[in-house]
PDB file of C-alpha atoms in Angstrom:
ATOM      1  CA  UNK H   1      14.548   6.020   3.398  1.00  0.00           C
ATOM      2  CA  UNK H   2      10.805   5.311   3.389  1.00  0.00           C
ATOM      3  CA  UNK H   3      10.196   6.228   6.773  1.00  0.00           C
ATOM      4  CA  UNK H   4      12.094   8.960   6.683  1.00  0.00           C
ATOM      5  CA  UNK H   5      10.458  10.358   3.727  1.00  0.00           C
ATOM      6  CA  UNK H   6       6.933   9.727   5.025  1.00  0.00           C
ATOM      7  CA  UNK H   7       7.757  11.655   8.447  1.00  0.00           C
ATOM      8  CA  UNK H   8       6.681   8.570  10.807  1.00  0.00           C
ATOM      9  CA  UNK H   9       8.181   5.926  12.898  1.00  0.00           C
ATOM     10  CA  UNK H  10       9.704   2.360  11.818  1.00  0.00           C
ATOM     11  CA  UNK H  11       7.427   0.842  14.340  1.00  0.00           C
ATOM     12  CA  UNK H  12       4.498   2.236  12.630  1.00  0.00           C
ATOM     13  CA  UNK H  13       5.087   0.820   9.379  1.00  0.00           C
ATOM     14  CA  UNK H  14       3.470  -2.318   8.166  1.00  0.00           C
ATOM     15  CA  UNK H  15       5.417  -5.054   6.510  1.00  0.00           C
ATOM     16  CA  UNK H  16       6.092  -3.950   3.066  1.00  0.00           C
ATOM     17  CA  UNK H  17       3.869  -6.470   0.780  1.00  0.00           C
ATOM     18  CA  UNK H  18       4.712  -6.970  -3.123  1.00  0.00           C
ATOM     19  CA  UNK H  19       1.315  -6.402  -5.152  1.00  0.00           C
ATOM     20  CA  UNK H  20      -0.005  -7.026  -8.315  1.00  0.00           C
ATOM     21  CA  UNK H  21      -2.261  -3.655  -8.472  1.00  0.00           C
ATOM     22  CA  UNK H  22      -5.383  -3.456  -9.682  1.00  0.00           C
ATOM     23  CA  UNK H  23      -7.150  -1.695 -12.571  1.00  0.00           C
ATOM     24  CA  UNK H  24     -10.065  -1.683 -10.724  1.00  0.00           C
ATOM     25  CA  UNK H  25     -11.326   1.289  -8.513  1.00  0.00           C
ATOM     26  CA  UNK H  26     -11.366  -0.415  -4.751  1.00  0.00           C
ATOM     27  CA  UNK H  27      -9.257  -3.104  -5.170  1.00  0.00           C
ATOM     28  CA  UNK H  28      -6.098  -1.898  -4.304  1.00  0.00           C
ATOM     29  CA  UNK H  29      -5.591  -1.994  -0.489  1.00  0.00           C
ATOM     30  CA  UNK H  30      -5.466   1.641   1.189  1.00  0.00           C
ATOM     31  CA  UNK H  31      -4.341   0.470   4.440  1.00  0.00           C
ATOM     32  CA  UNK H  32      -5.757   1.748   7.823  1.00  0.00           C
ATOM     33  CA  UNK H  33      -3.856   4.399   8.733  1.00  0.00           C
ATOM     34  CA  UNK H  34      -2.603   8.035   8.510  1.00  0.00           C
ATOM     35  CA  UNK H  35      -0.097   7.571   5.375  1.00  0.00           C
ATOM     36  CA  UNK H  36       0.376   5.053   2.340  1.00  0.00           C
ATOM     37  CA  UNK H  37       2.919   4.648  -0.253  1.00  0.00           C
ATOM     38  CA  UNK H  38       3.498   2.410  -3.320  1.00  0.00           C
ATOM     39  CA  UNK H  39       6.799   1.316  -4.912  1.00  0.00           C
ATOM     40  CA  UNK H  40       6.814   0.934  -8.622  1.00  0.00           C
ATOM     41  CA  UNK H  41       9.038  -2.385  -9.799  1.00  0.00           C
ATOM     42  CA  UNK H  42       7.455  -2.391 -12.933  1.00  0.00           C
ATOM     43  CA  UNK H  43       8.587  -0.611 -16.476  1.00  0.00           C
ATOM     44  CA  UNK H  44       6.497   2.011 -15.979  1.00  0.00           C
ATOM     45  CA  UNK H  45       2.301   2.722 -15.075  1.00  0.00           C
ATOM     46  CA  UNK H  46      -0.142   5.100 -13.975  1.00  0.00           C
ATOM     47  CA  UNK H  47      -2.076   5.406 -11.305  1.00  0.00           C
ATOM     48  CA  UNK H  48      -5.194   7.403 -11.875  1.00  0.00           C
ATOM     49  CA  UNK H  49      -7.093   8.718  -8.580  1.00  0.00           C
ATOM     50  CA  UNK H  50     -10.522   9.246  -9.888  1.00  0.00           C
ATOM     51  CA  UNK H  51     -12.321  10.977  -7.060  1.00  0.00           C
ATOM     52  CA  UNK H  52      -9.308  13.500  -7.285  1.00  0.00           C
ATOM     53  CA  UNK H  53      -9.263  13.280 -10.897  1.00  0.00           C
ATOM     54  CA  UNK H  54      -5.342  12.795 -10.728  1.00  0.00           C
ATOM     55  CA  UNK H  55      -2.987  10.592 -12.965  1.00  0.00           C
ATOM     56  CA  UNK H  56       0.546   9.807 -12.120  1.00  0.00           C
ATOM     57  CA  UNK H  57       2.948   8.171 -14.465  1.00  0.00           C
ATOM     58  CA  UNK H  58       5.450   6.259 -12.612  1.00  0.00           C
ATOM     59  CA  UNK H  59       8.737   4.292 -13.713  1.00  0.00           C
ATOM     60  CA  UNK H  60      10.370   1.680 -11.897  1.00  0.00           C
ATOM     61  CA  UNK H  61      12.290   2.409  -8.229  1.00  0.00           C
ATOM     62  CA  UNK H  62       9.210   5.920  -8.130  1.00  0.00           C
ATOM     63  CA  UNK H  63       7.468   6.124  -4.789  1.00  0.00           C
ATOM     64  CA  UNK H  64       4.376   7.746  -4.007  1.00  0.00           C
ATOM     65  CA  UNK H  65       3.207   8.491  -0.650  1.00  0.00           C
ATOM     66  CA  UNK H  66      -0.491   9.943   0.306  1.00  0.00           C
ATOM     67  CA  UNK H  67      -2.154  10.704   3.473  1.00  0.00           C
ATOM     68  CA  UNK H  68      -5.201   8.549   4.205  1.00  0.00           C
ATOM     69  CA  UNK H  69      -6.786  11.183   6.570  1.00  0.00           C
ATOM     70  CA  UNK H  70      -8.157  14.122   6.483  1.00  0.00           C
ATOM     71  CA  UNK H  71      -7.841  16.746   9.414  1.00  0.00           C
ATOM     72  CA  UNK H  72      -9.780  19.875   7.739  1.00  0.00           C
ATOM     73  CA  UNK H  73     -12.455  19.564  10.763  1.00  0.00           C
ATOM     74  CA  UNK H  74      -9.757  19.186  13.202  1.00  0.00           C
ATOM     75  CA  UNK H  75     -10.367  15.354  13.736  1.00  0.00           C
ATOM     76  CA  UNK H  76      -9.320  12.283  12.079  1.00  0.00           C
ATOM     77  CA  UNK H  77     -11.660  10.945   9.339  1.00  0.00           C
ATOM     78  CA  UNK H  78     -11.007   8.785   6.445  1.00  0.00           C
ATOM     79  CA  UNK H  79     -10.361  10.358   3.019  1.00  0.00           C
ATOM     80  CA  UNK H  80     -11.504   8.129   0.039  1.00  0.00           C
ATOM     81  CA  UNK H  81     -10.387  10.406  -2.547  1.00  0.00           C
ATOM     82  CA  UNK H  82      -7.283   7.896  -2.280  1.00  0.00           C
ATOM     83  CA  UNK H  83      -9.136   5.210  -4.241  1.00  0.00           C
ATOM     84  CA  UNK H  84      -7.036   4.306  -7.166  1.00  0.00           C
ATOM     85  CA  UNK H  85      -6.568   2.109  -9.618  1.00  0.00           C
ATOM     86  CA  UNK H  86      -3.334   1.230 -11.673  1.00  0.00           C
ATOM     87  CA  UNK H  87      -2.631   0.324 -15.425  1.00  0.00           C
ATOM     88  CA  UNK H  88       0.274   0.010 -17.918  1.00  0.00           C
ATOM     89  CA  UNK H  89       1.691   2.884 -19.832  1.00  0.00           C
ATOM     90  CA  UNK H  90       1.342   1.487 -23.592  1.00  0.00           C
ATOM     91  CA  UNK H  91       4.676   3.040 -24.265  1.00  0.00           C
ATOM     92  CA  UNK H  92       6.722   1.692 -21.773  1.00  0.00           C
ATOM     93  CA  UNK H  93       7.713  -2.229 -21.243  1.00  0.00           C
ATOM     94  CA  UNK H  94       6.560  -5.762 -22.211  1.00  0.00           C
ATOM     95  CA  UNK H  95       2.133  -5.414 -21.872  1.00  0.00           C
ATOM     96  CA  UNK H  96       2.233  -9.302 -21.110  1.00  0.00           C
ATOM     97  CA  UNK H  97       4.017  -8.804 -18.139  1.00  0.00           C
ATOM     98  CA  UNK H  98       1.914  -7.923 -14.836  1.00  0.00           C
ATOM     99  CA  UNK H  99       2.404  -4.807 -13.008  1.00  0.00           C
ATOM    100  CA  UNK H 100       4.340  -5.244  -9.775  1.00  0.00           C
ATOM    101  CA  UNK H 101       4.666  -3.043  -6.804  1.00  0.00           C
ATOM    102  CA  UNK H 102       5.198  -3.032  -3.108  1.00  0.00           C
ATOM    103  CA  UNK H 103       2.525  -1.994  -0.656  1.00  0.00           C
ATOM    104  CA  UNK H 104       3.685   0.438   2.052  1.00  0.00           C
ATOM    105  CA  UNK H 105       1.348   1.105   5.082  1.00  0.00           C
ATOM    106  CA  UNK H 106       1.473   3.287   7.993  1.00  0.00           C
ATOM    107  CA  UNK H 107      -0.432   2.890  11.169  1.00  0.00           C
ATOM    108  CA  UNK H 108      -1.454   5.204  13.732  1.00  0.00           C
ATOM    109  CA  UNK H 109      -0.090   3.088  16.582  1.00  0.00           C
ATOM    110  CA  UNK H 110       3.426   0.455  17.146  1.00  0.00           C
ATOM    111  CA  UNK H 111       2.304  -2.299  14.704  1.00  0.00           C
ATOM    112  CA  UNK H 112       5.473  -4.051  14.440  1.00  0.00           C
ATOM    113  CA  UNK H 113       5.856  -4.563  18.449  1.00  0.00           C
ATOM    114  CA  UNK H 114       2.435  -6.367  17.970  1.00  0.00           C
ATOM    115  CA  UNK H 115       3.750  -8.320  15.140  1.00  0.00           C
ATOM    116  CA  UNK H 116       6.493  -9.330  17.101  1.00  0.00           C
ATOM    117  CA  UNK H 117       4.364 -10.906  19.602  1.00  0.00           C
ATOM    118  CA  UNK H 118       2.650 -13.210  17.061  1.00  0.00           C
ATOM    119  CA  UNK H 119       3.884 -16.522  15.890  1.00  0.00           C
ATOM    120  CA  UNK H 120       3.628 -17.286  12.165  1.00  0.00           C
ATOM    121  CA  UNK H 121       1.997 -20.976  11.934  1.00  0.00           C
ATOM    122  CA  UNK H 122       1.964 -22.909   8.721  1.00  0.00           C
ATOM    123  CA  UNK H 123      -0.781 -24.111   6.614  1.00  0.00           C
ATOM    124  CA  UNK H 124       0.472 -27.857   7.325  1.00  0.00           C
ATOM    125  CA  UNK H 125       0.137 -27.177  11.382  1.00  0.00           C
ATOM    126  CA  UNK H 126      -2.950 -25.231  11.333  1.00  0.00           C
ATOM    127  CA  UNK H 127      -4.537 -28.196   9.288  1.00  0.00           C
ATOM    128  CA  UNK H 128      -3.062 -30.759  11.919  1.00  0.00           C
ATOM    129  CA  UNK H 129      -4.761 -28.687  14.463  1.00  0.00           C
ATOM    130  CA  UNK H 130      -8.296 -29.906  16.184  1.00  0.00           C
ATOM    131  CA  UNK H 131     -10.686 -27.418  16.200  1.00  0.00           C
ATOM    132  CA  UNK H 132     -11.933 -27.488  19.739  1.00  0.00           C
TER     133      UNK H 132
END
């Protein structure tokens, strides 16, 4: 349903990543590409979009998407208006539990045929490895 919704192929879709969001401006990852989205699991939060002066109150199972480019001048160039940051609704849920989410990032070219090239190697086997 994702993909579908955000108009772009499977193969251009990061892994999804679960995320404890930030309530800090710039520390919530943007990803690289032409389109993001974000998955509330949590009771319920907003996500405020300062240089767009936007807030968005979301409840568990919403998603979000946004483009990360903007193609008023005809070419490609990042828009940082998608800075956000992410807090608890103080009327909704349990405010000693963390907000949870999942990441959702599109990229311009095949990413997961790339990923599929890659082997995953373990913290025990990269230690055991010599550095050359």
């Amino acid at each position: 349903r994702l993909v579908g919704v955000a108009g772009m192929p499977v193969d251009h879709m990061a892994r999804l990543r679960l995320v404890r969001p930030s309530s800090t401006v710039g520390l919530n990852n943007r990803g690289c590409g032409p389109k993001s989205g974000y998955i509330c699991l949590s009771d319920g939060e907003d996500i405020f979009f300062p240089r767009l002066g936007m807030r968005l109150l979301l409840r568990k199972g919403d998603l979000l998407l946004w483009p990360n480019v903007d193609w008023e001048t005809g070419t490609s160039v990042e828009d940082l208006r998608t800075l956000r940051l992410h807090s608890r609704r103080s009327d909704v849920g349990d405010a000693s539990k963390p907000l949870v989410g999942i990441d959702a990032l599109f990229h311009d070219n095949p990413l997961r045929e790339q990923q599929r090239l890659r082997r995953f190697v373990s913290d025990m086997e990269a230690a055991s490895q010599k550095i050359a």
